[in-house]
Coordinates of N, CA and C in Angstrom, one line a residue:
M1 N 0.8 -1.2 0.0 CA 0.0 0.0 0.0 C 0.9 1.2 0.0
T2 N 0.6 2.2 -0.9 CA 1.4 3.4 -1.0 C 1.2 4.3 0.2
H3 N 2.3 4.8 0.8 CA 2.2 5.7 1.9 C 1.6 7.0 1.5
P4 N 0.5 7.5 2.1 CA -0.2 8.7 1.6 C 0.4 10.0 2.1
L5 N 1.4 10.0 3.0 CA 1.8 11.2 3.6 C 2.9 11.9 2.9
T6 N 2.9 13.3 2.9 CA 4.0 14.1 2.4 C 4.8 14.7 3.6
D7 N 5.9 15.3 3.3 CA 6.7 15.9 4.4 C 5.9 17.0 5.0
T8 N 5.0 17.7 4.3 CA 4.2 18.7 4.9 C 3.2 18.1 5.8
D9 N 2.6 17.0 5.5 CA 1.7 16.3 6.3 C 2.4 15.9 7.6
R10 N 3.6 15.4 7.5 CA 4.3 14.9 8.7 C 4.6 16.1 9.7
A11 N 4.9 17.2 9.0 CA 5.2 18.4 9.8 C 3.9 18.9 10.5
R12 N 2.8 18.9 9.8 CA 1.5 19.3 10.4 C 1.2 18.4 11.6
V13 N 1.3 17.1 11.5 CA 1.0 16.2 12.6 C 1.9 16.5 13.8
A14 N 3.2 16.7 13.5 CA 4.2 17.0 14.6 C 3.8 18.3 15.3
A15 N 3.4 19.3 14.5 CA 3.0 20.6 15.1 C 1.8 20.5 15.9
A16 N 0.8 19.6 15.5 CA -0.4 19.4 16.3 C -0.1 18.8 17.6
V17 N 0.9 17.8 17.6 CA 1.3 17.2 18.9 C 1.9 18.2 19.8
T18 N 2.8 19.0 19.3 CA 3.5 20.1 20.1 C 2.5 21.0 20.7
H19 N 1.5 21.4 19.9 CA 0.5 22.4 20.4 C -0.4 21.7 21.4
A20 N -0.7 20.5 21.2 CA -1.6 19.8 22.2 C -0.9 19.6 23.5
E21 N 0.4 19.4 23.5 CA 1.1 19.2 24.7 C 1.4 20.4 25.5
L22 N 1.2 21.6 24.9 CA 1.4 22.9 25.6 C 0.5 23.1 26.8
S23 N -0.6 22.4 26.7 CA -1.7 22.6 27.8 C -1.8 21.4 28.8
S24 N -0.9 20.4 28.6 CA -1.0 19.3 29.5 C 0.3 18.7 29.8
A25 N 0.3 17.8 30.8 CA 1.6 17.0 31.1 C 1.6 15.7 30.3
G26 N 0.6 15.5 29.5 CA 0.6 14.3 28.7 C 1.6 14.3 27.6
E27 N 2.0 13.1 27.2 CA 2.9 13.0 26.1 C 2.3 12.1 25.0
I28 N 2.0 12.8 23.9 CA 1.3 12.1 22.8 C 2.3 11.5 21.8
V29 N 2.2 10.2 21.5 CA 3.0 9.6 20.5 C 2.1 9.2 19.3
T30 N 2.4 9.5 18.1 CA 1.6 9.2 16.9 C 2.4 8.2 16.1
I31 N 1.8 7.1 15.7 CA 2.4 6.1 14.9 C 1.4 5.7 13.7
I32 N 2.0 5.6 12.6 CA 1.2 5.2 11.4 C 2.0 4.1 10.7
T33 N 1.2 3.1 10.3 CA 1.9 1.9 9.6 C 1.0 1.5 8.4
P34 N 1.7 1.1 7.3 CA 0.9 0.6 6.1 C 0.0 -0.6 6.4
R35 N 0.5 -1.5 7.3 CA -0.3 -2.6 7.7 C 0.2 -3.2 9.0
S36 N -0.6 -3.9 9.8 CA -0.2 -4.4 11.1 C 0.3 -5.8 11.0
D37 N 0.0 -6.5 9.9 CA 0.4 -7.9 9.8 C 0.4 -8.3 8.3
I38 N 1.0 -9.4 7.9 CA 1.0 -9.8 6.5 C 0.0 -11.0 6.4
Y39 N -0.5 -11.6 7.5 CA -1.5 -12.6 7.5 C -1.1 -13.8 6.7
R40 N 0.1 -14.3 6.9 CA 0.5 -15.5 6.2 C -0.3 -16.7 6.6
D41 N -0.7 -16.8 7.9 CA -1.5 -17.9 8.4 C -2.9 -17.9 7.7
V42 N -3.4 -16.7 7.4 CA -4.7 -16.7 6.8 C -4.6 -17.2 5.4
A43 N -3.5 -16.9 4.7 CA -3.3 -17.5 3.3 C -3.2 -19.0 3.4
L44 N -2.5 -19.5 4.3 CA -2.3 -21.0 4.5 C -3.7 -21.6 4.8
G45 N -4.4 -20.9 5.7 CA -5.7 -21.5 6.1 C -6.7 -21.6 5.0
W46 N -6.8 -20.5 4.1 CA -7.7 -20.5 3.0 C -7.2 -21.6 2.0
S47 N -5.9 -21.7 1.8 CA -5.4 -22.7 0.8 C -5.8 -24.1 1.3
A48 N -5.6 -24.4 2.6 CA -6.0 -25.7 3.1 C -7.5 -25.9 3.0
F49 N -8.3 -24.9 3.2 CA -9.7 -25.0 3.1 C -10.1 -25.4 1.7
V50 N -9.6 -24.7 0.7 CA -9.9 -25.0 -0.7 C -9.5 -26.4 -1.0
A51 N -8.3 -26.8 -0.6 CA -7.9 -28.2 -0.9 C -8.9 -29.2 -0.2
L52 N -9.3 -29.0 1.0 CA -10.2 -29.9 1.6 C -11.6 -29.9 0.9
L53 N -12.0 -28.7 0.5 CA -13.2 -28.6 -0.3 C -13.2 -29.4 -1.5
A54 N -12.1 -29.4 -2.2 CA -11.9 -30.2 -3.4 C -12.0 -31.7 -3.1
L55 N -11.4 -32.1 -2.0 CA -11.5 -33.5 -1.6 C -12.9 -33.9 -1.2
A56 N -13.6 -32.9 -0.6 CA -15.0 -33.2 -0.2 C -15.9 -33.4 -1.5
A57 N -15.6 -32.5 -2.5 CA -16.4 -32.6 -3.7 C -16.1 -34.0 -4.4
L58 N -14.8 -34.4 -4.4 CA -14.5 -35.7 -5.0 C -15.1 -36.8 -4.3
E59 N -15.2 -36.7 -2.9 CA -15.8 -37.8 -2.2 C -17.4 -37.9 -2.4
L60 N -18.0 -36.7 -2.6 CA -19.4 -36.7 -2.7 C -19.9 -37.2 -4.1
A61 N -19.0 -36.9 -5.1 CA -19.4 -37.3 -6.5 C -18.2 -37.9 -7.2
P62 N -17.7 -39.0 -6.7 CA -16.6 -39.6 -7.3 C -16.8 -40.0 -8.8
D63 N -17.9 -40.6 -9.1 CA -18.1 -41.1 -10.5 C -18.1 -39.9 -11.5
F64 N -18.7 -38.8 -11.1 CA -18.7 -37.6 -12.0 C -17.3 -37.1 -12.2
Y65 N -16.4 -37.0 -11.2 CA -15.1 -36.4 -11.4 C -14.2 -37.4 -12.1
I66 N -14.3 -38.7 -11.8 CA -13.5 -39.7 -12.4 C -13.8 -39.8 -13.9
A67 N -15.1 -39.7 -14.2 CA -15.5 -39.7 -15.6 C -15.0 -38.4 -16.3
L68 N -15.0 -37.3 -15.6 CA -14.5 -36.0 -16.2 C -13.0 -36.2 -16.5
V69 N -12.3 -36.8 -15.6 CA -10.8 -37.0 -15.8 C -10.6 -37.9 -17.0
D70 N -11.4 -39.0 -17.1 CA -11.3 -39.9 -18.2 C -11.5 -39.1 -19.5
R71 N -12.5 -38.3 -19.6 CA -12.8 -37.5 -20.8 C -11.6 -36.6 -21.2
V72 N -11.1 -35.9 -20.1 CA -10.0 -34.9 -20.3 C -8.8 -35.6 -20.8
L73 N -8.5 -36.7 -20.2 CA -7.2 -37.5 -20.5 C -7.4 -38.5 -21.6
G74 N -8.6 -38.6 -22.1 CA -8.9 -39.6 -23.2 C -8.7 -41.0 -22.8
L75 N -9.1 -41.4 -21.5 CA -8.8 -42.7 -21.0 C -9.9 -43.7 -21.3
W76 N -11.0 -43.2 -21.9 CA -12.1 -44.1 -22.3 C -12.6 -45.0 -21.2
A77 N -13.0 -44.4 -20.1 CA -13.7 -45.1 -19.0 C -12.8 -46.2 -18.5
S78 N -11.5 -45.9 -18.2 CA -10.6 -46.9 -17.7 C -11.0 -47.4 -16.3
D79 N -10.5 -48.5 -15.9 CA -10.8 -49.1 -14.6 C -9.9 -48.5 -13.5
W80 N -10.5 -47.7 -12.6 CA -9.7 -47.0 -11.6 C -9.4 -47.9 -10.4
S81 N -8.1 -48.1 -10.1 CA -7.8 -48.8 -8.9 C -7.8 -47.9 -7.7
P82 N -8.0 -48.5 -6.5 CA -7.9 -47.6 -5.3 C -6.7 -46.7 -5.2
R83 N -5.6 -47.2 -5.6 CA -4.3 -46.4 -5.6 C -4.5 -45.3 -6.6
A84 N -5.1 -45.5 -7.8 CA -5.2 -44.4 -8.7 C -6.2 -43.3 -8.2
V85 N -7.2 -43.8 -7.6 CA -8.2 -42.8 -7.0 C -7.5 -41.9 -5.9
L86 N -6.7 -42.6 -5.1 CA -6.0 -41.8 -4.0 C -5.0 -40.9 -4.7
G87 N -4.3 -41.3 -5.7 CA -3.4 -40.4 -6.4 C -4.1 -39.2 -7.0
L88 N -5.3 -39.5 -7.6 CA -6.1 -38.4 -8.1 C -6.5 -37.4 -7.0
A89 N -6.9 -37.9 -5.9 CA -7.3 -37.0 -4.8 C -6.1 -36.2 -4.3
L90 N -5.0 -36.8 -4.2 CA -3.8 -36.1 -3.8 C -3.4 -35.0 -4.8
T91 N -3.5 -35.4 -6.0 CA -3.1 -34.4 -7.1 C -4.0 -33.2 -7.1
V92 N -5.3 -33.5 -7.0 CA -6.3 -32.4 -7.0 C -6.1 -31.5 -5.8
A93 N -6.0 -32.1 -4.6 CA -5.8 -31.3 -3.4 C -4.5 -30.5 -3.4
T94 N -3.5 -31.1 -4.0 CA -2.2 -30.3 -4.1 C -2.3 -29.1 -5.0
L95 N -3.0 -29.4 -6.2 CA -3.1 -28.3 -7.2 C -4.0 -27.2 -6.6
K96 N -5.1 -27.6 -5.9 CA -6.0 -26.6 -5.3 C -5.3 -25.8 -4.3
F97 N -4.5 -26.4 -3.4 CA -3.8 -25.8 -2.4 C -2.8 -24.7 -3.0
L98 N -2.0 -25.2 -3.9 CA -1.0 -24.3 -4.5 C -1.6 -23.2 -5.3
G99 N -2.7 -23.5 -6.0 CA -3.4 -22.4 -6.8 C -3.9 -21.3 -5.9
M100 N -4.6 -21.8 -4.8 CA -5.1 -20.8 -3.8 C -4.0 -20.0 -3.2
L101 N -2.9 -20.7 -2.8 CA -1.8 -20.0 -2.2 C -1.2 -19.0 -3.2
A102 N -1.1 -19.3 -4.5 CA -0.6 -18.3 -5.4 C -1.6 -17.1 -5.5
L103 N -2.9 -17.3 -5.5 CA -3.8 -16.2 -5.5 C -3.7 -15.3 -4.2
M104 N -3.5 -16.0 -3.1 CA -3.3 -15.3 -1.8 C -2.0 -14.5 -1.7
A105 N -1.1 -14.7 -2.7 CA 0.1 -13.9 -2.7 C -0.2 -12.4 -2.9
W106 N -1.4 -12.2 -3.6 CA -1.8 -10.8 -3.8 C -2.4 -10.3 -2.5
F107 N -1.7 -9.4 -1.9 CA -2.1 -8.9 -0.5 C -3.5 -8.4 -0.4
P108 N -4.0 -7.6 -1.4 CA -5.4 -7.1 -1.2 C -6.4 -8.2 -1.1
L109 N -6.2 -9.3 -1.8 CA -7.2 -10.4 -1.7 C -7.0 -11.1 -0.3
R110 N -5.8 -11.2 0.1 CA -5.5 -11.9 1.4 C -6.2 -11.0 2.5
L111 N -6.0 -9.7 2.4 CA -6.6 -8.9 3.4 C -8.1 -8.9 3.4
W112 N -8.7 -8.9 2.2 CA -10.2 -9.0 2.0 C -10.7 -10.3 2.6
L113 N -10.0 -11.4 2.5 CA -10.5 -12.6 3.0 C -10.1 -12.9 4.4
T114 N -9.5 -11.9 5.1 CA -9.2 -12.0 6.5 C -10.4 -11.6 7.3
P115 N -10.9 -12.4 8.2 CA -12.1 -12.0 9.0 C -11.8 -10.7 9.8
G116 N -12.8 -9.9 9.9 CA -12.7 -8.7 10.7 C -12.1 -8.8 12.1
P117 N -12.6 -9.8 12.9 CA -12.1 -10.0 14.2 C -10.6 -10.3 14.2
V118 N -10.1 -11.0 13.2 CA -8.7 -11.3 13.1 C -7.9 -10.0 12.9
K119 N -8.4 -9.2 11.9 CA -7.7 -7.9 11.6 C -7.7 -7.1 12.9
A120 N -8.8 -7.0 13.6 CA -8.9 -6.1 14.8 C -7.9 -6.6 15.8
A121 N -7.8 -7.9 16.0 CA -6.9 -8.5 17.0 C -5.4 -8.2 16.6
R122 N -5.1 -8.3 15.3 CA -3.7 -8.1 14.9 C -3.3 -6.6 15.1
V123 N -4.2 -5.7 14.7 CA -4.0 -4.3 14.9 C -3.8 -4.0 16.3
H124 N -4.6 -4.5 17.2 CA -4.5 -4.2 18.6 C -3.2 -4.8 19.2
A125 N -2.8 -6.0 18.7 CA -1.5 -6.5 19.2 C -0.3 -5.7 18.8
R126 N -0.3 -5.3 17.5 CA 0.8 -4.4 17.0 C 0.8 -3.1 17.7
A127 N -0.4 -2.5 18.0 CA -0.4 -1.2 18.7 C 0.1 -1.4 20.1
L128 N -0.2 -2.5 20.8 CA 0.3 -2.7 22.1 C 1.8 -2.8 22.1
T129 N 2.4 -3.5 21.1 CA 3.8 -3.6 21.0 C 4.5 -2.3 20.8
C130 N 3.9 -1.5 19.9 CA 4.4 -0.1 19.7 C 4.3 0.7 20.9
F131 N 3.2 0.6 21.6 CA 3.0 1.3 22.9 C 4.1 1.0 23.9
R132 N 4.3 -0.3 24.1 CA 5.3 -0.7 25.1 C 6.7 -0.3 24.7
V133 N 7.0 -0.2 23.4 CA 8.3 0.3 23.0 C 8.4 1.8 23.1
G134 N 7.4 2.5 22.6 CA 7.5 3.9 22.4 C 6.9 4.8 23.5
A135 N 6.0 4.3 24.3 CA 5.4 5.2 25.3 C 5.2 4.7 26.7
Q136 N 5.0 3.4 26.9 CA 4.7 2.9 28.2 C 5.9 3.1 29.2
S137 N 5.6 3.7 30.3 CA 6.6 4.0 31.4 C 7.8 4.7 30.9
R138 N 7.7 5.5 29.9 CA 8.8 6.3 29.4 C 8.7 7.8 29.8
T139 N 7.7 8.1 30.6 CA 7.6 9.5 31.1 C 7.6 9.4 32.6
T140 N 8.0 10.5 33.2 CA 8.1 10.6 34.7 C 6.8 10.3 35.4
G141 N 5.7 10.9 34.9 CA 4.4 10.7 35.5 C 3.6 9.6 34.9
R142 N 4.2 8.8 34.0 CA 3.5 7.8 33.2 C 2.2 8.3 32.6
T143 N 2.5 9.4 31.8 CA 1.4 10.1 31.1 C 1.5 10.0 29.6
G144 N 2.1 8.9 29.1 CA 2.2 8.8 27.7 C 1.0 8.2 27.1
I145 N 0.7 8.5 25.9 CA -0.5 8.0 25.2 C -0.2 7.8 23.7
L146 N -0.6 6.7 23.2 CA -0.3 6.3 21.8 C -1.6 6.5 20.9
I147 N -1.4 7.1 19.8 CA -2.4 7.1 18.7 C -1.8 6.3 17.6
Y148 N -2.4 5.2 17.3 CA -1.9 4.3 16.3 C -2.9 4.1 15.2
L149 N -2.4 4.2 13.9 CA -3.2 4.0 12.8 C -2.6 3.0 11.8
S150 N -3.4 2.0 11.5 CA -3.0 1.0 10.5 C -3.8 1.1 9.2
L151 N -3.2 1.5 8.2 CA -3.9 2.0 7.0 C -4.6 0.8 6.2
A152 N -3.9 -0.3 6.0 CA -4.5 -1.3 5.2 C -5.8 -1.9 5.9
E153 N -5.8 -2.0 7.2 CA -6.9 -2.5 7.9 C -8.0 -1.5 8.2
H154 N -7.7 -0.2 7.9 CA -8.6 0.9 8.2 C -9.0 0.8 9.7
R155 N -8.0 0.7 10.6 CA -8.3 0.6 12.0 C -7.3 1.4 12.8
A156 N -7.7 1.9 13.9 CA -6.9 2.8 14.8 C -7.0 2.3 16.2
E157 N -6.0 2.7 17.0 CA -6.0 2.3 18.4 C -5.5 3.5 19.2
I158 N -6.1 3.7 20.4 CA -5.6 4.7 21.3 C -5.3 4.0 22.6
I159 N -4.0 4.0 23.0 CA -3.6 3.3 24.3 C -2.9 4.2 25.2
A160 N -3.4 4.3 26.4 CA -2.8 5.2 27.4 C -2.0 4.5 28.5
D161 N -1.0 5.3 29.0 CA -0.2 4.7 30.1 C -1.0 4.7 31.4
E162 N -0.3 4.2 32.4 CA -1.0 3.9 33.7 C -1.7 5.0 34.3
A163 N -1.0 6.2 34.4 CA -1.6 7.3 35.1 C -2.9 7.8 34.3
I164 N -2.8 7.9 33.0 CA -4.0 8.3 32.2 C -5.1 7.3 32.3
A165 N -4.8 6.0 32.2 CA -5.8 5.0 32.2 C -6.5 4.9 33.5
A166 N -5.8 5.4 34.6 CA -6.5 5.4 35.9 C -7.5 6.4 36.1
K167 N -7.4 7.5 35.3 CA -8.3 8.6 35.4 C -9.3 8.7 34.2
V168 N -8.9 8.2 33.1 CA -9.8 8.3 31.9 C -10.2 6.9 31.4
S169 N -11.4 6.7 31.3 CA -11.9 5.4 30.8 C -11.7 5.3 29.3
P170 N -11.5 4.1 28.7 CA -11.3 4.0 27.3 C -12.4 4.6 26.4
E171 N -13.6 4.6 27.0 CA -14.7 5.1 26.2 C -14.6 6.6 25.8
V172 N -13.8 7.3 26.7 CA -13.6 8.7 26.5 C -12.9 9.0 25.1
W173 N -12.1 8.1 24.7 CA -11.3 8.3 23.5 C -12.2 8.1 22.2
G174 N -13.5 7.7 22.4 CA -14.4 7.5 21.3 C -14.5 8.7 20.4
D175 N -14.5 9.9 21.0 CA -14.6 11.2 20.2 C -13.4 11.3 19.3
A176 N -12.3 11.0 19.9 CA -11.0 11.2 19.1 C -11.0 10.2 18.0
M177 N -11.5 8.9 18.2 CA -11.5 7.9 17.2 C -12.5 8.4 16.1
H178 N -13.7 8.9 16.5 CA -14.7 9.3 15.6 C -14.2 10.5 14.7
A179 N -13.5 11.4 15.3 CA -12.9 12.6 14.6 C -11.9 12.1 13.6
M180 N -11.1 11.1 14.0 CA -10.0 10.6 13.1 C -10.7 9.9 11.9
L181 N -11.6 9.0 12.2 CA -12.1 8.1 11.1 C -13.0 8.9 10.1
G182 N -13.6 10.0 10.6 CA -14.3 10.8 9.7 C -13.4 11.4 8.6
H183 N -12.2 11.8 8.9 CA -11.3 12.3 7.9 C -10.7 11.2 7.0
L184 N -10.5 10.0 7.7 CA -9.9 8.9 7.0 C -10.8 8.4 5.9
R185 N -12.1 8.4 6.1 CA -13.0 7.9 5.1 C -13.0 8.8 3.9
Q186 N -12.5 10.0 4.0 CA -12.4 10.9 2.9 C -11.0 10.9 2.3
G187 N -10.1 10.0 2.8 CA -8.8 9.9 2.3 C -7.8 10.9 2.9
H188 N -8.2 11.6 3.9 CA -7.3 12.7 4.5 C -6.6 12.1 5.8
V189 N -5.5 11.4 5.6 CA -4.9 10.7 6.7 C -4.3 11.7 7.7
A190 N -3.6 12.7 7.2 CA -3.0 13.6 8.1 C -4.0 14.4 8.9
D191 N -5.1 14.8 8.2 CA -6.2 15.5 8.9 C -6.8 14.7 10.0
G192 N -6.9 13.4 9.7 CA -7.5 12.4 10.7 C -6.6 12.3 11.9
M193 N -5.3 12.2 11.7 CA -4.4 12.1 12.8 C -4.4 13.4 13.6
I194 N -4.4 14.5 13.0 CA -4.4 15.8 13.7 C -5.7 16.0 14.5
A195 N -6.8 15.6 13.9 CA -8.1 15.7 14.7 C -8.1 14.8 15.9
A196 N -7.5 13.6 15.8 CA -7.4 12.8 17.0 C -6.4 13.4 18.0
V197 N -5.3 13.9 17.6 CA -4.4 14.6 18.5 C -5.1 15.7 19.2
E198 N -5.9 16.5 18.5 CA -6.5 17.6 19.2 C -7.5 17.2 20.2
Q199 N -8.3 16.1 19.9 CA -9.3 15.6 20.9 C -8.6 15.0 22.1
V200 N -7.5 14.2 21.9 CA -6.7 13.6 23.0 C -6.1 14.7 23.8
G201 N -5.6 15.7 23.2 CA -4.9 16.8 23.9 C -5.9 17.6 24.8
A202 N -7.2 17.7 24.3 CA -8.2 18.4 25.1 C -8.5 17.6 26.4
V203 N -8.6 16.3 26.3 CA -8.8 15.4 27.4 C -7.7 15.5 28.4
L204 N -6.5 15.4 27.9 CA -5.3 15.4 28.7 C -5.2 16.8 29.5
A205 N -5.5 17.9 28.8 CA -5.4 19.2 29.4 C -6.4 19.3 30.6
L206 N -7.5 18.6 30.5 CA -8.5 18.6 31.5 C -8.1 17.8 32.8
H207 N -7.5 16.7 32.5 CA -7.1 15.8 33.7 C -5.6 15.9 34.1
F208 N -4.8 16.4 33.2 CA -3.4 16.5 33.5 C -2.8 17.8 33.0
P209 N -3.2 18.9 33.7 CA -2.7 20.2 33.3 C -1.2 20.3 33.4
R210 N -0.7 21.1 32.5 CA 0.8 21.3 32.4 C 1.3 22.0 33.6
A211 N 2.4 21.5 34.1 CA 3.1 22.2 35.2 C 4.2 23.1 34.7
D212 N 4.6 24.1 35.5 CA 5.6 25.1 35.0 C 6.9 24.4 34.7
D213 N 7.3 23.3 35.4 CA 8.5 22.7 35.2 C 8.4 21.5 34.2
D214 N 7.3 21.4 33.5 CA 7.1 20.2 32.6 C 8.1 20.3 31.4
V215 N 8.6 19.1 31.1 CA 9.6 19.0 29.9 C 9.0 18.0 29.0
N216 N 9.4 18.2 27.7 CA 9.0 17.2 26.7 C 9.8 16.0 26.7
E217 N 9.2 14.9 27.1 CA 10.0 13.6 27.3 C 9.9 12.6 26.1
L218 N 8.9 12.8 25.2 CA 8.8 11.9 24.1 C 8.8 12.7 22.8
P219 N 9.3 12.2 21.7 CA 9.3 12.9 20.4 C 7.9 13.3 19.9
D220 N 7.8 14.5 19.4 CA 6.5 14.9 18.8 C 6.3 14.5 17.4
R221 N 7.4 14.1 16.7 CA 7.3 13.7 15.3 C 6.4 12.5 15.1
L222 N 5.8 12.4 13.9 CA 5.0 11.3 13.5 C 6.0 10.1 13.2
I223 N 5.7 9.0 13.9 CA 6.6 7.8 13.7 C 5.9 6.9 12.6
E224 N 6.7 6.4 11.7 CA 6.2 5.5 10.6 C 6.9 4.2 10.7
V225 N 6.1 3.1 10.9 CA 6.7 1.8 11.0 C 6.2 0.8 10.0

């Protein structure tokens, strides 16, 4: 998937983070990624399913498929031994498996065939990993918060550090998510991220007002992984 951000977009997001942090002790980390997983297991699962489906069809209508093979190969209704039938089944299953695997090499199809709950779980898992590396317990007051956007899956996550999570319920970030997704549906990725930053910043300013001696502990720039 082509990355939709320009240098100007990156600078705008960083400026939005800087501005949002002027009013609070919170530290906002923004991360954007083309995709959160490559879903190899999904490709293998679908390939195995198609192979099993072919075997099931052969089992349900063996005479039809054996006659079809006879016509294609010009065998004139030869007498099929059990070994030949098993060989046919193995060949069909293998060809179906490899054919589906080749189709699933095209990532858009693989992503389309990935169930929604699987995509949601993978995005959440990747967001948690990024949060632990980039924000969790990396500020003095444990006031880091991650805004994570995965483009291919069209999903976002907002994960807050311990101090924020103790005061702000996850449902509060719904407005930020709504503001972000509204722009994303129109293809405005940077505007979506900026809208989320502004909403998160407003919540942080309410619960964690900035102190006079507050310092910037985490980078304001947009991180791309």
